[in-house]
Amino acid sequence: MIPRDHPTAGERRHYRRLASARIGRSAGRPLDIGIVLHDFALGGTERIAVRLANAWADAGARVTIFCGSTEGPLAALLGSEVEVVGAMPAIPRGRSSRRRLGQAAAAHWDLHPVDGLYVPGNYHWPVIGASAKLPEAVRPAIVAQVSASLNKPQRGRLRQFGFDLRMRRLLKGADAVAALFDQARDDADRIAGGRRAETIALPALADDVPAPVAQATGKTIVAAGRLVREKGFADLIDAFALLDDREASLVIVGAGIERAALIARAAARGVGDRVILPGYVADIRPWLDDARLFVLSSHFEGYPAVLVEALAAGRPVVSTRCTSAVDTLIDDAETGSIVPVGDPKAMARAIGAQLAAPSPDPHRLAARVAHHRIGPVANAYLRLFEQAALVRLTTD
């Protein structure tokens, strides 16, 4: 059954007529969508691609993922109707691997044309060029996604200039650009040199995401992510040790190479008995249901899906200013607070203030991120494919 936020039967027929007109096939067939992925690693970009592939297939499209390698844990989340084609021979991640992946994908689309090509995230932009050079009879309408901030002050003026030049070259072959928040959209338009970008929310939530449970009565602080240095969990443990409230506990969900160092750090700070590292879990929602507060301590992020999940669970958040995207999610005291990167003292003050404040209405917090459900997002992408294909149809 197609969720109500997916395209209607009439809309799907319209997409099919459009696709038929573009590449001259018989009317009434499903829309063909291609996706290029390097592999199915545990990453935000890959998770988004898998979610959208499943949603588009559920909506009646034919979806093919062309990948450098079919390996990776996220492959298990693909629906049975999504076709996966691996490069032969496989193309593992490495020097120039994305360029070679783009060439292999273009060769596949040349033999097996698709109507629209989705390029997920900044990392995959180098694959665009080869498909953009395909003959018009088989060239797909290409939609590239912006998954991270494009303008970063820490780059400095000269490095940012060089970055802009490279991004402009990589995005040249895209027919449309989808950004996860408005500033990234504006930066993409500035870099690409024209108004081509549109804001489409991160599909971080299932359509049937559970409603929030009542706010937890305890003082459990939850964080989640790979246990690597850039996630800032060392800063979080230092901040937790500065709290005056000794009834609070800290749970850091995730796995990674920093696990032993973090356990040792908690012990050295005198909070080892109140810091829990349960390891990797497939779903953090049960931990969020038991939490009073969620903390994102990262040094840098693209678009933090975990903040969306925390707010959908009805939990306020404290986040570092690891990306300009946090301003779109934390915009008042009810949703939480933003602190500088690498400042445990400021983080401790913010956490303490949240623990001392009355619990916000969890349903109001969840309502703020309802637009991140997969149904509306998948539908928005289908409309963007339509617009991109129309532009190509009228300019061919």
Tab-separated table of N, CA and C in Angstrom, residues 192-349:
chain	number	residue	atom	x	y	z
A	192	ALA	N	27.468	26.975	-7.977
A	192	ALA	CA	27.125	26.485	-9.318
A	192	ALA	C	26.892	27.619	-10.303
A	193	GLY	N	26.690	28.828	-9.793
A	193	GLY	CA	26.523	29.973	-10.675
A	193	GLY	C	25.147	30.074	-11.304
A	194	GLY	N	24.113	29.730	-10.567
A	194	GLY	CA	22.750	29.828	-11.088
A	194	GLY	C	21.766	29.271	-10.089
A	195	ARG	N	20.490	29.538	-10.319
A	195	ARG	CA	19.446	29.085	-9.391
A	195	ARG	C	18.963	27.708	-9.794
A	196	ARG	N	19.610	26.665	-9.264
A	196	ARG	CA	19.220	25.295	-9.613
A	196	ARG	C	18.875	24.455	-8.392
A	197	ALA	N	19.178	24.955	-7.208
A	197	ALA	CA	19.039	24.139	-6.004
A	197	ALA	C	17.676	24.331	-5.348
A	198	GLU	N	17.239	23.285	-4.691
A	198	GLU	CA	15.974	23.296	-3.964
A	198	GLU	C	16.195	22.608	-2.627
A	199	THR	N	15.547	23.107	-1.585
A	199	THR	CA	15.668	22.491	-0.265
A	199	THR	C	14.701	21.320	-0.146
A	200	ILE	N	15.235	20.154	0.152
A	200	ILE	CA	14.430	18.961	0.418
A	200	ILE	C	14.958	18.352	1.713
A	201	ALA	N	14.087	18.122	2.650
A	201	ALA	CA	14.494	17.686	3.989
A	201	ALA	C	15.204	16.339	3.961
A	202	LEU	N	16.014	16.107	4.962
A	202	LEU	CA	16.674	14.817	5.149
A	202	LEU	C	15.623	13.766	5.510
A	203	PRO	N	15.589	12.641	4.795
A	203	PRO	CA	14.603	11.591	5.120
A	203	PRO	C	15.060	10.751	6.314
A	204	ALA	N	15.059	11.359	7.483
A	204	ALA	CA	15.616	10.703	8.662
A	204	ALA	C	14.599	9.850	9.407
A	205	LEU	N	13.313	9.977	9.056
A	205	LEU	CA	12.267	9.309	9.834
A	205	LEU	C	11.399	8.431	8.939
A	206	ALA	N	11.004	7.289	9.465
A	206	ALA	CA	10.025	6.449	8.774
A	206	ALA	C	8.657	7.112	8.842
A	207	ASP	N	7.788	6.767	7.887
A	207	ASP	CA	6.431	7.323	7.918
A	207	ASP	C	5.685	6.905	9.180
A	208	ASP	N	5.987	5.727	9.682
A	208	ASP	CA	5.299	5.233	10.868
A	208	ASP	C	6.151	5.397	12.129
A	209	VAL	N	6.993	6.448	12.171
A	209	VAL	CA	7.816	6.690	13.350
A	209	VAL	C	6.913	6.764	14.583
A	210	PRO	N	7.251	6.063	15.652
A	210	PRO	CA	6.377	6.055	16.831
A	210	PRO	C	6.218	7.441	17.438
A	211	ALA	N	5.052	7.686	18.005
A	211	ALA	CA	4.838	8.932	18.723
A	211	ALA	C	5.713	8.948	19.968
A	212	PRO	N	6.080	10.128	20.457
A	212	PRO	CA	6.932	10.183	21.654
A	212	PRO	C	6.239	9.577	22.868
A	213	VAL	N	7.037	8.967	23.717
A	213	VAL	CA	6.521	8.517	25.003
A	213	VAL	C	6.684	9.669	25.990
A	214	ALA	N	6.081	9.539	27.147
A	214	ALA	CA	6.183	10.585	28.166
A	214	ALA	C	7.645	10.851	28.506
A	215	GLN	N	7.932	12.091	28.848
A	215	GLN	CA	9.307	12.454	29.173
A	215	GLN	C	9.831	11.603	30.321
A	216	ALA	N	11.069	11.135	30.178
A	216	ALA	CA	11.674	10.293	31.206
A	216	ALA	C	11.821	11.073	32.506
A	217	THR	N	11.651	10.377	33.628
A	217	THR	CA	11.750	11.025	34.932
A	217	THR	C	13.181	11.058	35.445
A	218	GLY	N	14.065	10.221	34.888
A	218	GLY	CA	15.447	10.189	35.330
A	218	GLY	C	16.288	11.289	34.701
A	219	LYS	N	17.589	11.145	34.819
A	219	LYS	CA	18.521	12.152	34.308
A	219	LYS	C	19.564	11.496	33.411
A	220	THR	N	19.082	10.651	32.503
A	220	THR	CA	19.983	9.978	31.579
A	220	THR	C	20.258	10.872	30.378
A	221	ILE	N	21.514	11.070	30.089
A	221	ILE	CA	21.960	11.839	28.923
A	221	ILE	C	22.423	10.830	27.879
A	222	VAL	N	21.934	10.954	26.651
A	222	VAL	CA	22.283	10.004	25.591
A	222	VAL	C	23.031	10.723	24.480
A	223	ALA	N	24.045	10.073	23.951
A	223	ALA	CA	24.753	10.504	22.746
A	223	ALA	C	24.922	9.279	21.861
A	224	ALA	N	25.158	9.480	20.579
A	224	ALA	CA	25.278	8.340	19.661
A	224	ALA	C	26.160	8.705	18.484
A	225	GLY	N	26.903	7.716	17.992
A	225	GLY	CA	27.746	7.922	16.823
A	225	GLY	C	28.942	6.991	16.842
A	226	ARG	N	29.707	7.026	15.764
A	226	ARG	CA	30.930	6.235	15.719
A	226	ARG	C	31.905	6.753	16.771
A	227	LEU	N	32.567	5.846	17.449
A	227	LEU	CA	33.502	6.233	18.502
A	227	LEU	C	34.845	6.597	17.871
A	228	VAL	N	34.858	7.783	17.267
A	228	VAL	CA	36.054	8.327	16.637
A	228	VAL	C	36.252	9.746	17.149
A	229	ARG	N	37.463	10.255	16.996
A	229	ARG	CA	37.834	11.522	17.629
A	229	ARG	C	36.939	12.676	17.206
A	230	GLU	N	36.580	12.732	15.901
A	230	GLU	CA	35.829	13.890	15.423
A	230	GLU	C	34.412	13.979	15.982
A	231	LYS	N	33.938	12.914	16.602
A	231	LYS	CA	32.607	12.971	17.221
A	231	LYS	C	32.619	13.682	18.575
A	232	GLY	N	33.794	13.989	19.101
A	232	GLY	CA	33.893	14.824	20.290
A	232	GLY	C	33.436	14.181	21.585
A	233	PHE	N	33.436	12.852	21.648
A	233	PHE	CA	32.954	12.205	22.867
A	233	PHE	C	33.898	12.429	24.051
A	234	ALA	N	35.177	12.678	23.786
A	234	ALA	CA	36.089	13.028	24.872
A	234	ALA	C	35.657	14.339	25.519
A	235	ASP	N	35.269	15.313	24.698
A	235	ASP	CA	34.747	16.582	25.229
A	235	ASP	C	33.480	16.347	26.052
A	236	LEU	N	32.626	15.454	25.566
A	236	LEU	CA	31.373	15.177	26.270
A	236	LEU	C	31.641	14.560	27.637
A	237	ILE	N	32.573	13.623	27.706
A	237	ILE	CA	32.906	13.003	28.998
A	237	ILE	C	33.482	14.054	29.951
A	238	ASP	N	34.330	14.950	29.416
A	238	ASP	CA	34.867	16.028	30.251
A	238	ASP	C	33.747	16.928	30.754
A	239	ALA	N	32.795	17.244	29.891
A	239	ALA	CA	31.667	18.084	30.298
A	239	ALA	C	30.814	17.380	31.347
A	240	PHE	N	30.569	16.098	31.139
A	240	PHE	CA	29.767	15.326	32.086
A	240	PHE	C	30.428	15.311	33.464
A	241	ALA	N	31.755	15.210	33.491
A	241	ALA	CA	32.473	15.188	34.764
A	241	ALA	C	32.378	16.528	35.497
A	242	LEU	N	32.091	17.604	34.766
A	242	LEU	CA	31.972	18.931	35.380
A	242	LEU	C	30.597	19.191	35.984
A	243	LEU	N	29.622	18.338	35.692
A	243	LEU	CA	28.274	18.549	36.214
A	243	LEU	C	28.245	18.395	37.730
A	244	ASP	N	27.472	19.266	38.378
A	244	ASP	CA	27.288	19.147	39.823
A	244	ASP	C	26.311	18.031	40.167
A	245	ASP	N	25.425	17.708	39.230
A	245	ASP	CA	24.377	16.714	39.477
A	245	ASP	C	24.960	15.303	39.399
A	246	ARG	N	25.122	14.652	40.513
A	246	ARG	CA	25.703	13.315	40.557
A	246	ARG	C	24.671	12.218	40.328
A	247	GLU	N	23.412	12.601	40.140
A	247	GLU	CA	22.385	11.609	39.818
A	247	GLU	C	22.315	11.343	38.317
A	248	ALA	N	22.965	12.182	37.512
A	248	ALA	CA	22.914	12.036	36.061
A	248	ALA	C	23.809	10.878	35.607
A	249	SER	N	23.420	10.258	34.508
A	249	SER	CA	24.229	9.212	33.879
A	249	SER	C	24.361	9.530	32.398
A	250	LEU	N	25.423	9.011	31.788
A	250	LEU	CA	25.711	9.277	30.375
A	250	LEU	C	25.809	7.961	29.626
A	251	VAL	N	25.046	7.863	28.528
A	251	VAL	CA	25.102	6.690	27.655
A	251	VAL	C	25.595	7.149	26.284
A	252	ILE	N	26.677	6.547	25.811
A	252	ILE	CA	27.211	6.846	24.476
A	252	ILE	C	27.045	5.591	23.631
A	253	VAL	N	26.102	5.634	22.696
A	253	VAL	CA	25.775	4.479	21.863
A	253	VAL	C	26.626	4.508	20.604
A	254	GLY	N	27.314	3.421	20.314
A	254	GLY	CA	28.117	3.348	19.100
A	254	GLY	C	29.352	2.496	19.302
A	255	ALA	N	30.029	2.218	18.205
A	255	ALA	CA	31.247	1.414	18.234
A	255	ALA	C	32.344	2.153	17.484
A	256	GLY	N	33.597	1.845	17.808
A	256	GLY	CA	34.701	2.479	17.104
A	256	GLY	C	36.014	2.352	17.841
A	257	ILE	N	37.050	2.881	17.224
A	257	ILE	CA	38.410	2.677	17.710
A	257	ILE	C	38.709	3.437	18.993
A	258	GLU	N	37.888	4.411	19.368
A	258	GLU	CA	38.153	5.207	20.564
A	258	GLU	C	37.498	4.632	21.818
A	259	ARG	N	36.856	3.473	21.717
A	259	ARG	CA	36.101	2.938	22.847
A	259	ARG	C	36.971	2.810	24.108
A	260	ALA	N	38.105	2.138	24.003
A	260	ALA	CA	38.950	1.922	25.178
A	260	ALA	C	39.430	3.246	25.756
A	261	ALA	N	39.801	4.185	24.888
A	261	ALA	CA	40.279	5.486	25.353
A	261	ALA	C	39.174	6.248	26.082
A	262	LEU	N	37.948	6.138	25.604
A	262	LEU	CA	36.834	6.837	26.254
A	262	LEU	C	36.516	6.228	27.615
A	263	ILE	N	36.567	4.912	27.706
A	263	ILE	CA	36.342	4.258	28.998
A	263	ILE	C	37.410	4.693	29.996
A	264	ALA	N	38.652	4.737	29.532
A	264	ALA	CA	39.747	5.158	30.408
A	264	ALA	C	39.582	6.623	30.812
A	265	ARG	N	39.133	7.452	29.893
A	265	ARG	CA	38.951	8.875	30.199
A	265	ARG	C	37.865	9.064	31.260
A	266	ALA	N	36.756	8.322	31.120
A	266	ALA	CA	35.683	8.421	32.107
A	266	ALA	C	36.180	8.008	33.492
A	267	ALA	N	36.979	6.938	33.552
A	267	ALA	CA	37.522	6.491	34.837
A	267	ALA	C	38.461	7.547	35.421
A	268	ALA	N	39.295	8.133	34.571
A	268	ALA	CA	40.240	9.145	35.040
A	268	ALA	C	39.530	10.394	35.552
A	269	ARG	N	38.354	10.691	34.997
A	269	ARG	CA	37.597	11.870	35.433
A	269	ARG	C	36.699	11.560	36.629
A	270	GLY	N	36.714	10.321	37.094
A	270	GLY	CA	35.931	9.959	38.265
A	270	GLY	C	34.468	9.688	37.996
A	271	VAL	N	34.114	9.432	36.733
A	271	VAL	CA	32.704	9.186	36.391
A	271	VAL	C	32.533	7.846	35.681
A	272	GLY	N	33.522	6.970	35.789
A	272	GLY	CA	33.455	5.688	35.092
A	272	GLY	C	32.243	4.862	35.448
A	273	ASP	N	31.748	5.008	36.688
A	273	ASP	CA	30.590	4.214	37.113
A	273	ASP	C	29.283	4.774	36.590
A	274	ARG	N	29.317	5.973	35.986
A	274	ARG	CA	28.080	6.586	35.477
A	274	ARG	C	28.121	6.822	33.969
A	275	VAL	N	29.138	6.306	33.303
A	275	VAL	CA	29.243	6.397	31.847
A	275	VAL	C	29.111	4.991	31.263
A	276	ILE	N	28.143	4.808	30.378
A	276	ILE	CA	27.847	3.495	29.788
A	276	ILE	C	28.102	3.559	28.288
A	277	LEU	N	28.848	2.594	27.759
A	277	LEU	CA	29.078	2.480	26.319
A	277	LEU	C	28.574	1.115	25.872
A	278	PRO	N	27.293	1.022	25.465
A	278	PRO	CA	26.706	-0.282	25.143
A	278	PRO	C	27.117	-0.847	23.797
A	279	GLY	N	27.847	-0.077	22.975
A	279	GLY	CA	28.237	-0.563	21.663
A	279	GLY	C	27.243	-0.155	20.588
A	280	TYR	N	27.418	-0.729	19.394
A	280	TYR	CA	26.543	-0.409	18.266
A	280	TYR	C	25.156	-0.998	18.474
A	281	VAL	N	24.121	-0.217	18.153
A	281	VAL	CA	22.744	-0.713	18.159
A	281	VAL	C	22.096	-0.296	16.846
A	282	ALA	N	21.226	-1.135	16.328
A	282	ALA	CA	20.575	-0.842	15.044
A	282	ALA	C	19.567	0.296	15.170
A	283	ASP	N	18.990	0.466	16.341
A	283	ASP	CA	17.941	1.469	16.542
A	283	ASP	C	18.166	2.141	17.888
A	284	ILE	N	18.391	3.460	17.872
A	284	ILE	CA	18.637	4.155	19.141
A	284	ILE	C	17.352	4.620	19.811
A	285	ARG	N	16.200	4.385	19.172
A	285	ARG	CA	14.952	4.909	19.740
A	285	ARG	C	14.698	4.416	21.173
A	286	PRO	N	14.909	3.131	21.514
A	286	PRO	CA	14.696	2.731	22.913
A	286	PRO	C	15.558	3.520	23.892
A	287	TRP	N	16.781	3.863	23.499
A	287	TRP	CA	17.642	4.660	24.369
A	287	TRP	C	17.113	6.086	24.487
A	288	LEU	N	16.600	6.629	23.387
A	288	LEU	CA	16.024	7.973	23.431
A	288	LEU	C	14.775	8.015	24.302
A	289	ASP	N	13.978	6.955	24.259
A	289	ASP	CA	12.763	6.918	25.080
A	289	ASP	C	13.094	7.000	26.571
A	290	ASP	N	14.250	6.471	26.950
A	290	ASP	CA	14.657	6.488	28.361
A	290	ASP	C	15.463	7.725	28.728
A	291	ALA	N	15.747	8.571	27.729
A	291	ALA	CA	16.635	9.713	27.963
A	291	ALA	C	15.873	10.946	28.429
A	292	ARG	N	16.559	11.767	29.176
A	292	ARG	CA	16.046	13.109	29.515
A	292	ARG	C	16.526	14.126	28.500
A	293	LEU	N	17.671	13.815	27.863
A	293	LEU	CA	18.330	14.790	27.010
A	293	LEU	C	19.246	14.063	26.033
A	294	PHE	N	19.387	14.613	24.819
A	294	PHE	CA	20.348	14.090	23.843
A	294	PHE	C	21.421	15.144	23.613
A	295	VAL	N	22.684	14.683	23.466
A	295	VAL	CA	23.792	15.602	23.228
A	295	VAL	C	24.554	15.182	21.970
A	296	LEU	N	24.796	16.153	21.096
A	296	LEU	CA	25.651	15.962	19.924
A	296	LEU	C	26.924	16.760	20.170
A	297	SER	N	28.043	16.068	20.313
A	297	SER	CA	29.301	16.721	20.698
A	297	SER	C	30.294	16.834	19.547
A	298	SER	N	29.867	16.570	18.320
A	298	SER	CA	30.776	16.470	17.170
A	298	SER	C	31.565	17.748	16.906
A	299	HIS	N	32.751	17.554	16.318
A	299	HIS	CA	33.562	18.687	15.869
A	299	HIS	C	33.071	19.191	14.520
A	300	PHE	N	32.576	18.310	13.679
A	300	PHE	CA	31.957	18.714	12.416
A	300	PHE	C	30.986	17.629	11.964
A	301	GLU	N	29.929	18.055	11.270
A	301	GLU	CA	28.899	17.156	10.747
A	301	GLU	C	28.399	17.709	9.422
A	302	GLY	N	27.707	16.866	8.663
A	302	GLY	CA	26.998	17.337	7.481
A	302	GLY	C	25.631	17.831	7.919
A	303	TYR	N	24.656	16.953	7.880
A	303	TYR	CA	23.337	17.256	8.444
A	303	TYR	C	23.067	16.161	9.473
A	304	PRO	N	23.015	16.499	10.762
A	304	PRO	CA	22.955	15.487	11.816
A	304	PRO	C	21.584	14.830	11.945
A	305	ALA	N	21.417	13.703	11.275
A	305	ALA	CA	20.145	12.978	11.323
A	305	ALA	C	19.780	12.584	12.743
A	306	VAL	N	20.780	12.348	13.569
A	306	VAL	CA	20.509	11.893	14.928
A	306	VAL	C	19.779	12.973	15.729
A	307	LEU	N	19.987	14.250	15.421
A	307	LEU	CA	19.226	15.304	16.091
A	307	LEU	C	17.756	15.235	15.707
A	308	VAL	N	17.487	14.936	14.441
A	308	VAL	CA	16.103	14.770	13.997
A	308	VAL	C	15.450	13.620	14.751
A	309	GLU	N	16.179	12.503	14.877
A	309	GLU	CA	15.635	11.345	15.583
A	309	GLU	C	15.370	11.666	17.048
A	310	ALA	N	16.267	12.433	17.677
A	310	ALA	CA	16.075	12.787	19.078
A	310	ALA	C	14.846	13.675	19.266
A	311	LEU	N	14.695	14.671	18.412
A	311	LEU	CA	13.527	15.545	18.517
A	311	LEU	C	12.240	14.792	18.199
A	312	ALA	N	12.296	13.856	17.237
A	312	ALA	CA	11.112	13.044	16.924
A	312	ALA	C	10.704	12.188	18.113
A	313	ALA	N	11.680	11.828	18.946
A	313	ALA	CA	11.379	11.074	20.164
A	313	ALA	C	10.912	11.990	21.290
A	314	GLY	N	10.870	13.293	21.019
A	314	GLY	CA	10.392	14.240	22.011
A	314	GLY	C	11.429	14.654	23.031
A	315	ARG	N	12.719	14.537	22.681
A	315	ARG	CA	13.779	14.860	23.621
A	315	ARG	C	14.510	16.136	23.207
A	316	PRO	N	14.695	17.068	24.140
A	316	PRO	CA	15.482	18.271	23.813
A	316	PRO	C	16.938	17.888	23.580
A	317	VAL	N	17.686	18.786	22.952
A	317	VAL	CA	19.056	18.462	22.554
A	317	VAL	C	20.012	19.588	22.909
A	318	VAL	N	21.252	19.214	23.168
A	318	VAL	CA	22.371	20.148	23.247
A	318	VAL	C	23.332	19.743	22.144
A	319	SER	N	23.744	20.703	21.328
A	319	SER	CA	24.619	20.388	20.196
A	319	SER	C	25.738	21.404	20.087
A	320	THR	N	26.891	20.944	19.651
A	320	THR	CA	27.958	21.862	19.263
A	320	THR	C	27.581	22.522	17.940
A	321	ARG	N	28.215	23.637	17.662
A	321	ARG	CA	27.990	24.302	16.370
A	321	ARG	C	28.888	23.634	15.324
A	322	CYS	N	28.610	22.336	15.106
A	322	CYS	CA	29.428	21.514	14.207
A	322	CYS	C	29.013	21.663	12.757
A	323	THR	N	27.895	22.300	12.508
A	323	THR	CA	27.391	22.571	11.166
A	323	THR	C	26.345	23.659	11.275
A	324	SER	N	26.230	24.468	10.236
A	324	SER	CA	25.201	25.506	10.259
A	324	SER	C	23.799	24.925	10.244
A	325	ALA	N	23.684	23.635	9.924
A	325	ALA	CA	22.372	23.000	9.900
A	325	ALA	C	21.726	22.940	11.283
A	326	VAL	N	22.541	22.985	12.352
A	326	VAL	CA	21.937	22.876	13.685
A	326	VAL	C	21.004	24.045	13.968
A	327	ASP	N	21.241	25.190	13.329
A	327	ASP	CA	20.374	26.348	13.550
A	327	ASP	C	18.965	26.103	13.027
A	328	THR	N	18.816	25.214	12.063
A	328	THR	CA	17.485	24.918	11.527
A	328	THR	C	16.718	23.970	12.433
A	329	LEU	N	17.413	23.275	13.330
A	329	LEU	CA	16.772	22.298	14.211
A	329	LEU	C	16.632	22.800	15.641
A	330	ILE	N	17.583	23.616	16.086
A	330	ILE	CA	17.560	24.136	17.458
A	330	ILE	C	17.396	25.640	17.367
A	331	ASP	N	16.155	26.098	17.449
A	331	ASP	CA	15.901	27.523	17.232
A	331	ASP	C	15.259	28.208	18.433
A	332	ASP	N	15.124	27.512	19.552
A	332	ASP	CA	14.634	28.155	20.768
A	332	ASP	C	15.004	27.285	21.975
A	333	ALA	N	14.717	27.789	23.166
A	333	ALA	CA	15.103	27.082	24.390
A	333	ALA	C	14.341	25.776	24.557
A	334	GLU	N	13.181	25.651	23.928
A	334	GLU	CA	12.407	24.418	24.055
A	334	GLU	C	13.108	23.257	23.353
A	335	THR	N	13.648	23.505	22.172
A	335	THR	CA	14.328	22.429	21.446
A	335	THR	C	15.702	22.141	22.032
A	336	GLY	N	16.358	23.139	22.641
A	336	GLY	CA	17.651	22.883	23.244
A	336	GLY	C	18.584	24.062	23.120
A	337	SER	N	19.867	23.792	23.027
A	337	SER	CA	20.852	24.866	22.963
A	337	SER	C	22.060	24.433	22.153
A	338	ILE	N	22.798	25.438	21.651
A	338	ILE	CA	23.978	25.223	20.821
A	338	ILE	C	25.185	25.800	21.541
A	339	VAL	N	26.289	25.046	21.558
A	339	VAL	CA	27.511	25.480	22.250
A	339	VAL	C	28.684	25.423	21.282
A	340	PRO	N	29.787	26.114	21.600
A	340	PRO	CA	30.956	26.073	20.711
A	340	PRO	C	31.560	24.670	20.639
A	341	VAL	N	32.205	24.379	19.535
A	341	VAL	CA	32.917	23.106	19.384
A	341	VAL	C	34.123	23.084	20.323
A	342	GLY	N	34.349	21.934	20.973
A	342	GLY	CA	35.536	21.763	21.798
A	342	GLY	C	35.551	22.581	23.071
A	343	ASP	N	34.381	22.858	23.646
A	343	ASP	CA	34.297	23.667	24.874
A	343	ASP	C	33.513	22.898	25.933
A	344	PRO	N	34.169	21.983	26.678
A	344	PRO	CA	33.460	21.179	27.677
A	344	PRO	C	32.749	22.006	28.741
A	345	LYS	N	33.328	23.149	29.125
A	345	LYS	CA	32.689	23.966	30.151
A	345	LYS	C	31.343	24.514	29.672
A	346	ALA	N	31.321	25.022	28.440
A	346	ALA	CA	30.068	25.529	27.895
A	346	ALA	C	29.059	24.396	27.731
A	347	MET	N	29.537	23.230	27.336
A	347	MET	CA	28.651	22.080	27.183
A	347	MET	C	28.072	21.666	28.532
A	348	ALA	N	28.896	21.664	29.561
A	348	ALA	CA	28.425	21.298	30.900
A	348	ALA	C	27.352	22.273	31.376
A	349	ARG	N	27.559	23.567	31.147
A	349	ARG	CA	26.552	24.560	31.556
A	349	ARG	C	25.238	24.320	30.833
